[in-house]
Short mmCIF file of C-alpha atoms in Angstrom, two decimals:
data_model
loop_
_atom_site.label_atom_id
_atom_site.label_comp_id
_atom_site.label_asym_id
_atom_site.label_seq_id
_atom_site.Cartn_x
_atom_site.Cartn_y
_atom_site.Cartn_z
CA MET A 220 -26.08 -181.10 -26.76
CA THR A 221 -23.62 -179.48 -24.37
CA ILE A 222 -24.64 -177.42 -21.35
CA PRO A 223 -21.96 -176.36 -18.88
CA ASP A 224 -22.61 -177.65 -15.36
CA THR A 225 -22.24 -174.44 -13.37
CA ALA A 226 -22.92 -176.24 -10.09
CA SER A 227 -19.73 -178.28 -10.37
CA LYS A 228 -17.57 -175.22 -11.00
CA THR A 229 -18.47 -173.20 -7.91
CA ASN A 230 -14.97 -173.33 -6.50
CA GLN A 231 -13.06 -173.02 -9.75
CA THR A 232 -14.53 -169.98 -11.45
CA PRO A 233 -12.01 -168.61 -13.98
CA GLU A 234 -11.03 -164.97 -14.14
CA PRO A 235 -13.65 -163.09 -16.23
CA ALA A 236 -12.65 -162.41 -19.82
CA GLU A 237 -11.83 -158.82 -20.74
CA ILE A 238 -15.09 -158.45 -22.68
CA LEU A 239 -17.03 -159.38 -19.56
CA LYS A 240 -15.13 -156.82 -17.51
CA THR A 241 -15.92 -154.24 -20.17
CA ALA A 242 -19.58 -155.30 -20.25
CA ARG A 243 -19.87 -155.05 -16.47
CA ALA A 244 -18.75 -151.42 -16.55
CA GLN A 245 -20.52 -150.47 -19.78
CA VAL A 246 -23.82 -152.36 -19.59
CA LEU A 247 -24.41 -153.03 -15.91
CA GLU A 248 -23.10 -149.77 -14.50
CA GLU A 249 -23.81 -147.33 -17.36
CA GLY A 250 -26.73 -149.03 -19.12
CA THR A 251 -25.04 -148.79 -22.52
CA ALA A 252 -25.61 -151.81 -24.76
CA LEU A 253 -22.82 -153.78 -26.40
CA ASN A 254 -22.07 -152.96 -30.03
CA TYR A 255 -21.60 -155.47 -32.84
CA GLU A 256 -17.91 -156.19 -32.23
CA GLN A 257 -18.46 -156.60 -28.49
CA THR A 258 -21.48 -158.87 -28.97
CA LEU A 259 -19.45 -161.05 -31.31
CA GLU A 260 -16.72 -161.31 -28.66
CA VAL A 261 -19.28 -162.57 -26.16
CA LEU A 262 -20.58 -165.15 -28.63
CA GLN A 263 -17.00 -166.40 -29.02
CA LEU A 264 -16.39 -166.90 -25.29
CA PRO A 265 -15.15 -170.37 -24.26
CA ASP A 266 -17.47 -172.68 -22.32
CA GLU A 267 -15.71 -172.05 -19.02
CA GLN A 268 -16.71 -168.37 -19.22
CA ILE A 269 -20.44 -169.11 -19.68
CA PRO A 270 -21.26 -169.16 -15.92
CA GLU A 271 -19.70 -165.71 -15.47
CA LEU A 272 -21.51 -164.44 -18.57
CA LEU A 273 -24.88 -165.67 -17.29
CA LYS A 274 -24.24 -164.21 -13.84
CA LEU A 275 -23.54 -160.81 -15.38
CA ALA A 276 -26.53 -161.07 -17.74
CA HIS A 277 -28.81 -161.80 -14.77
CA GLU A 278 -27.49 -158.77 -12.89
CA VAL A 279 -28.09 -156.63 -15.98
CA ARG A 280 -31.68 -157.78 -16.43
CA VAL A 281 -32.51 -157.29 -12.73
CA LYS A 282 -31.04 -153.80 -12.72
CA TRP A 283 -32.54 -152.55 -15.99
CA CYS A 284 -35.74 -154.66 -16.25
CA GLY A 285 -36.56 -155.67 -12.69
CA GLU A 286 -36.96 -159.07 -11.05
CA GLU A 287 -40.39 -160.02 -12.41
CA VAL A 288 -40.88 -162.62 -15.13
CA GLU A 289 -43.65 -162.09 -17.69
CA VAL A 290 -45.73 -165.13 -18.61
CA GLU A 291 -47.58 -165.41 -21.94
CA GLY A 292 -49.79 -167.94 -23.70
CA ILE A 293 -50.22 -168.13 -27.47
CA VAL A 294 -52.89 -169.65 -29.69
CA SER A 295 -53.20 -169.92 -33.45
CA LEU A 296 -56.33 -168.46 -35.03
CA LYS A 297 -55.32 -169.99 -38.37
CA THR A 298 -52.84 -172.85 -38.51
CA GLY A 299 -51.17 -174.15 -41.67
CA GLY A 300 -51.73 -173.37 -45.32
CA CYS A 301 -49.40 -170.36 -45.36
CA PRO A 302 -48.22 -169.35 -48.88
CA GLU A 303 -44.71 -168.38 -47.74
CA ASP A 304 -41.64 -170.63 -47.84
CA CYS A 305 -40.01 -169.98 -44.45
CA HIS A 306 -37.68 -172.99 -44.44
CA PHE A 307 -38.11 -173.75 -40.73
CA CYS A 308 -41.90 -173.70 -40.70
CA SER A 309 -44.25 -176.66 -40.98
CA GLN A 310 -47.17 -174.28 -41.53
CA SER A 311 -46.02 -173.49 -45.05
CA GLY A 312 -48.36 -174.81 -47.71
CA MET A 313 -45.35 -175.26 -49.99
CA PHE A 314 -43.84 -178.18 -48.05
CA GLU A 315 -44.99 -181.75 -47.46
CA SER A 316 -45.29 -181.24 -43.72
CA PRO A 317 -48.00 -182.78 -41.52
CA VAL A 318 -49.63 -179.46 -40.54
CA ARG A 319 -52.82 -178.69 -42.45
CA SER A 320 -54.94 -175.56 -42.50
CA VAL A 321 -57.23 -175.16 -39.45
CA TRP A 322 -59.26 -172.18 -38.16
CA LEU A 323 -60.42 -171.62 -34.57
CA ASP A 324 -63.73 -169.97 -33.70
CA ILE A 325 -64.03 -166.98 -31.38
CA PRO A 326 -65.69 -168.76 -28.41
CA LEU A 327 -62.76 -171.20 -28.32
CA LEU A 328 -60.27 -168.31 -28.42
CA VAL A 329 -62.05 -166.67 -25.48
CA GLU A 330 -61.95 -169.93 -23.52
CA GLN A 331 -58.24 -170.38 -24.22
CA ALA A 332 -57.60 -166.80 -23.11
CA LYS A 333 -59.41 -167.57 -19.84
CA GLN A 334 -57.32 -170.69 -19.28
CA THR A 335 -54.14 -168.76 -20.03
CA ALA A 336 -55.10 -166.03 -17.55
CA LYS A 337 -55.60 -168.65 -14.83
CA THR A 338 -51.89 -169.53 -15.00
CA GLY A 339 -51.00 -165.97 -14.02
CA ALA A 340 -50.11 -164.98 -17.59
CA THR A 341 -50.52 -161.30 -18.41
CA GLU A 342 -50.44 -161.63 -22.19
CA PHE A 343 -52.42 -163.68 -24.72
CA CYS A 344 -51.21 -163.66 -28.32
CA ILE A 345 -53.41 -164.50 -31.32
CA VAL A 346 -51.41 -165.82 -34.26
CA ALA A 347 -52.32 -166.62 -37.86
CA ALA A 348 -50.20 -168.44 -40.44
CA VAL A 349 -50.47 -165.95 -43.29
CA LYS A 350 -48.18 -163.62 -45.24
CA GLY A 351 -50.51 -160.84 -44.19
CA PRO A 352 -54.19 -160.54 -43.23
CA ASP A 353 -56.98 -160.23 -45.80
CA GLU A 354 -60.22 -158.45 -44.91
CA LYS A 355 -61.87 -161.63 -43.62
CA LEU A 356 -59.02 -162.26 -41.19
CA MET A 357 -58.92 -158.62 -40.08
CA GLN A 358 -62.63 -158.72 -39.24
CA GLN A 359 -62.28 -162.02 -37.39
CA LEU A 360 -59.32 -160.70 -35.44
CA GLU A 361 -61.20 -157.52 -34.51
CA SER A 362 -64.14 -159.61 -33.25
CA ALA A 363 -61.83 -161.92 -31.31
CA VAL A 364 -59.98 -159.08 -29.58
CA GLU A 365 -63.26 -157.41 -28.64
CA ALA A 366 -64.67 -160.67 -27.23
CA ILE A 367 -61.54 -161.47 -25.22
CA ARG A 368 -61.20 -157.97 -23.78
CA ALA A 369 -64.86 -158.10 -22.71
CA GLU A 370 -64.45 -161.31 -20.70
CA VAL A 371 -60.81 -161.73 -19.70
CA ASP A 372 -58.48 -159.43 -17.75
CA ILE A 373 -55.46 -159.98 -19.97
CA ASP A 374 -53.50 -157.98 -22.53
CA VAL A 375 -54.10 -159.14 -26.09
CA ALA A 376 -51.28 -159.30 -28.62
CA ALA A 377 -51.46 -160.28 -32.29
CA SER A 378 -49.23 -161.77 -34.95
CA VAL A 379 -50.77 -161.91 -38.43
CA GLY A 380 -47.85 -161.18 -40.73
CA ILE A 381 -46.91 -158.23 -42.91
CA LEU A 382 -49.25 -155.25 -42.49
CA SER A 383 -50.28 -152.16 -44.42
CA GLN A 384 -50.51 -148.82 -42.65
CA GLU A 385 -54.31 -149.07 -42.66
CA GLN A 386 -54.18 -152.48 -40.97
CA VAL A 387 -51.70 -151.22 -38.37
CA ASP A 388 -54.09 -148.36 -37.56
CA ARG A 389 -57.03 -150.76 -37.19
CA LEU A 390 -55.20 -153.04 -34.79
CA ALA A 391 -54.09 -150.11 -32.68
CA ALA A 392 -57.67 -148.77 -32.62
CA ILE A 393 -59.14 -152.02 -31.21
CA GLY A 394 -56.64 -152.12 -28.38
CA VAL A 395 -54.07 -154.66 -29.51
CA HIS A 396 -51.42 -154.23 -26.85
CA ARG A 397 -48.43 -155.65 -28.68
CA TYR A 398 -47.70 -156.83 -32.19
CA ASN A 399 -45.37 -159.73 -32.90
CA HIS A 400 -43.57 -159.96 -36.21
CA ASN A 401 -40.23 -161.72 -36.11
CA LEU A 402 -37.31 -160.71 -38.30
CA GLU A 403 -36.37 -164.41 -37.92
CA THR A 404 -32.65 -163.93 -38.57
CA SER A 405 -30.09 -161.34 -39.63
CA ARG A 406 -30.55 -159.34 -42.80
CA SER A 407 -27.58 -161.04 -44.49
CA HIS A 408 -28.79 -164.56 -43.65
CA PHE A 409 -32.48 -164.01 -44.42
CA PRO A 410 -32.33 -165.09 -48.11
CA GLU A 411 -31.12 -168.52 -46.92
CA VAL A 412 -34.24 -168.86 -44.78
CA VAL A 413 -37.06 -167.20 -46.77
CA THR A 414 -37.34 -166.40 -50.50
CA THR A 415 -41.01 -165.44 -50.97
CA HIS A 416 -40.74 -162.09 -49.20
CA SER A 417 -37.96 -159.81 -48.04
CA TRP A 418 -36.40 -158.91 -44.71
CA GLU A 419 -37.19 -155.27 -45.55
CA GLU A 420 -40.94 -156.01 -45.76
CA ARG A 421 -40.85 -157.37 -42.23
CA PHE A 422 -38.80 -154.44 -40.97
CA ASP A 423 -41.22 -151.92 -42.52
CA THR A 424 -44.17 -153.53 -40.73
CA LEU A 425 -42.34 -153.28 -37.42
CA ARG A 426 -41.48 -149.63 -38.04
CA MET A 427 -45.17 -148.79 -38.64
CA VAL A 428 -46.22 -150.75 -35.55
CA LYS A 429 -43.74 -148.86 -33.39
CA GLU A 430 -44.93 -145.51 -34.77
CA SER A 431 -48.56 -146.47 -34.02
CA GLY A 432 -47.89 -146.75 -30.30
CA MET A 433 -48.33 -150.51 -30.06
CA GLU A 434 -45.51 -152.36 -28.38
CA VAL A 435 -43.13 -154.17 -30.74
CA CYS A 436 -42.42 -157.85 -30.18
CA CYS A 437 -39.71 -159.00 -32.56
CA GLY A 438 -37.28 -161.87 -32.37
CA GLY A 439 -36.37 -164.91 -34.38
CA ILE A 440 -34.90 -168.39 -34.41
CA LEU A 441 -31.31 -169.23 -33.59
CA GLY A 442 -29.56 -172.28 -34.99
CA MET A 443 -30.65 -171.98 -38.63
CA GLY A 444 -27.15 -172.20 -40.04
CA GLU A 445 -26.17 -168.62 -39.31
CA SER A 446 -22.56 -167.78 -38.45
CA LEU A 447 -21.60 -166.18 -35.15
CA GLU A 448 -21.05 -162.96 -37.10
CA GLN A 449 -24.61 -163.16 -38.40
CA ARG A 450 -25.89 -163.94 -34.90
CA ALA A 451 -24.25 -160.74 -33.65
CA GLU A 452 -25.63 -158.89 -36.68
CA PHE A 453 -29.11 -160.14 -35.78
CA ALA A 454 -28.77 -158.77 -32.25
CA MET A 455 -27.90 -155.38 -33.72
CA ASP A 456 -30.82 -155.56 -36.18
CA LEU A 457 -33.14 -156.08 -33.23
CA ALA A 458 -31.52 -153.37 -31.13
CA SER A 459 -32.08 -150.84 -33.91
CA LEU A 460 -35.85 -151.33 -33.49
CA GLU A 461 -35.75 -150.83 -29.72
CA PRO A 462 -38.40 -153.56 -29.29
CA HIS A 463 -40.27 -154.06 -26.05
CA GLU A 464 -39.84 -157.81 -26.35
CA VAL A 465 -37.58 -160.28 -28.17
CA PRO A 466 -38.75 -163.91 -28.33
CA MET A 467 -35.74 -166.23 -28.41
CA ASN A 468 -36.56 -169.40 -30.34
CA PHE A 469 -34.15 -172.25 -31.06
CA LEU A 470 -34.61 -174.33 -34.18
CA ASP A 471 -36.69 -177.46 -33.65
CA PRO A 472 -36.24 -179.16 -37.06
CA ARG A 473 -39.69 -179.99 -38.46
CA PRO A 474 -40.37 -183.02 -40.68
CA GLY A 475 -41.09 -182.10 -44.28
CA THR A 476 -39.40 -178.69 -44.16
CA PRO A 477 -36.11 -177.76 -45.86
CA PHE A 478 -34.50 -177.56 -42.41
CA GLU A 479 -35.70 -180.97 -41.20
CA ASN A 480 -32.17 -182.41 -41.12
CA MET A 481 -30.45 -179.38 -39.60
CA PRO A 482 -28.69 -180.24 -36.31
CA VAL A 483 -30.15 -179.06 -33.01
CA MET A 484 -28.27 -176.10 -31.57
CA GLU A 485 -25.81 -176.95 -28.80
CA GLY A 486 -27.04 -175.95 -25.35
CA SER A 487 -23.79 -174.09 -24.64
CA ASP A 488 -24.22 -172.01 -27.81
CA ALA A 489 -27.81 -171.24 -26.83
CA LEU A 490 -26.76 -170.03 -23.38
CA ARG A 491 -23.98 -167.90 -24.88
CA ALA A 492 -26.59 -166.34 -27.17
CA VAL A 493 -28.93 -165.65 -24.25
CA GLY A 494 -26.17 -163.84 -22.39
CA ALA A 495 -25.00 -161.95 -25.46
CA PHE A 496 -28.50 -160.80 -26.42
CA ARG A 497 -29.13 -159.58 -22.87
CA LEU A 498 -25.95 -157.48 -22.97
CA ALA A 499 -26.89 -156.16 -26.42
CA LEU A 500 -30.49 -155.44 -25.33
CA PRO A 501 -30.24 -154.56 -21.62
CA ARG A 502 -33.71 -153.02 -21.25
CA THR A 503 -35.66 -155.42 -23.48
CA THR A 504 -37.90 -158.28 -22.38
CA LEU A 505 -36.19 -161.48 -23.55
CA ARG A 506 -38.69 -164.32 -23.80
CA PHE A 507 -37.92 -168.03 -23.90
CA ALA A 508 -39.99 -169.41 -26.78
CA GLY A 509 -40.00 -172.42 -29.11
CA GLY A 510 -37.26 -175.02 -29.06
CA ARG A 511 -35.97 -174.36 -25.55
CA GLU A 512 -37.14 -177.78 -24.33
CA LEU A 513 -35.20 -179.57 -27.08
CA THR A 514 -32.10 -177.36 -27.00
CA LEU A 515 -31.74 -176.70 -23.28
CA GLY A 516 -33.95 -179.07 -21.29
CA ASP A 517 -34.97 -178.16 -17.73
CA PHE A 518 -31.46 -177.51 -16.42
CA GLY A 519 -30.49 -175.22 -19.29
CA ALA A 520 -33.82 -173.39 -19.10
CA GLU A 521 -33.18 -172.68 -15.43
CA GLN A 522 -29.72 -171.36 -16.30
CA GLY A 523 -31.27 -169.08 -18.90
CA LEU A 524 -33.85 -167.75 -16.46
CA LEU A 525 -30.99 -166.91 -14.10
CA GLY A 526 -28.91 -165.61 -17.00
CA GLY A 527 -30.84 -162.81 -18.68
CA ILE A 528 -34.24 -164.24 -19.67
CA ASN A 529 -37.21 -162.47 -18.06
CA ALA A 530 -40.27 -163.88 -19.85
CA VAL A 531 -41.58 -167.28 -20.96
CA ILE A 532 -44.27 -168.69 -23.20
CA VAL A 533 -46.18 -171.33 -21.28
CA GLY A 534 -47.98 -174.30 -22.76
CA ASN A 535 -47.67 -175.37 -26.39
CA TYR A 536 -46.30 -173.37 -29.29
CA LEU A 537 -47.88 -173.03 -32.73
CA THR A 538 -46.90 -176.39 -34.23
CA THR A 539 -44.64 -177.92 -31.57
CA LEU A 540 -45.33 -179.13 -28.06
CA GLY A 541 -44.08 -177.13 -25.12
CA ARG A 542 -44.56 -178.26 -21.54
CA PRO A 543 -47.62 -178.27 -19.30
CA GLN A 544 -48.13 -174.70 -18.07
CA GLU A 545 -47.94 -175.85 -14.46
CA GLN A 546 -44.36 -177.10 -14.91
CA ASP A 547 -43.09 -173.69 -15.98
CA ILE A 548 -44.99 -171.95 -13.18
CA ASP A 549 -43.48 -174.43 -10.69
CA MET A 550 -40.02 -173.79 -12.15
CA LEU A 551 -40.39 -170.03 -11.67
CA ASP A 552 -41.52 -170.63 -8.09
CA ARG A 553 -38.58 -172.96 -7.43
CA LEU A 554 -36.17 -170.32 -8.71
CA SER A 555 -37.90 -167.65 -6.56
CA LEU A 556 -38.66 -165.58 -9.66
CA PRO A 557 -41.81 -163.47 -9.19
CA ILE A 558 -44.41 -163.49 -11.97
CA LYS A 559 -45.40 -160.12 -13.32
CA VAL A 560 -48.90 -159.09 -12.25
CA LEU A 561 -51.18 -157.23 -14.64
CA ASN A 562 -52.01 -153.81 -13.20
CA ARG A 563 -55.11 -152.09 -14.53
CA SER A 564 -55.77 -148.40 -14.01
CA VAL A 565 -59.28 -147.70 -12.74
#
């Protein structure tokens, strides 16, 4: 993987590319996001322009989002056994992957929410590997949210797949703060990634969530064979939803899945994407999620946090290992990035 060493280029910074000059005036000063053509230009920048891109992206996020970094923990209520064929996912029951179906009980969810809150996290997300929730899962989720909210001072988010309008209304009624449902990739690339449901089904769920008043969390995975044009298209797809948060995952090829032999995304490409997505989504929370350890390592993650990222998932992900929560908290402290504090109205 290739990650530009910005420290060694302090005294030889090249003149900013024209697109970065345009972005500084348009995004930083005016608050107007980049369009498709401009985002594609950023994604095509040479490596020597990445430090300037990240510097600008950091200025944009501080101006339009503030200095604080939001910390979140996630836990899977139901892991594995999913009937869908998302080609990157080891939770699919259609592949010979090592993940098997497991359910967690509510007391364990409450305990994990407590442990997450102790790290300073303000958000706890309950996830289930399903196409969409059946009545049993809806009832279990309702009970879990009620139990967590009764014992832990933390916002509760959920991610349980494609929803009906009635299910959206129920989640909003029990106080789910934010709903996560990733588009995964651009509309044009989606059929190469998933065949058992459509991109439009995912988009419709997100539209209903937004209309319900819940916050929309919607991102995807970069490095799944998409072109730069499709990467820029994906940024525009996300921008059209005006999401509160965009998780940025990088493919971690999983054994037994159709993408198990796909190459790991280059660190330089990942950092270009971070900068480009910040300029295309200047007011959105961009969250480092799965695959950052493999794609970027510690040095690249620090560059991303000083280059447009303003949220992180701490601890492990759904089927892949992250880092100990304390390491990420220490990293934020070392970079002098304040952690967002949960404010409750009395």
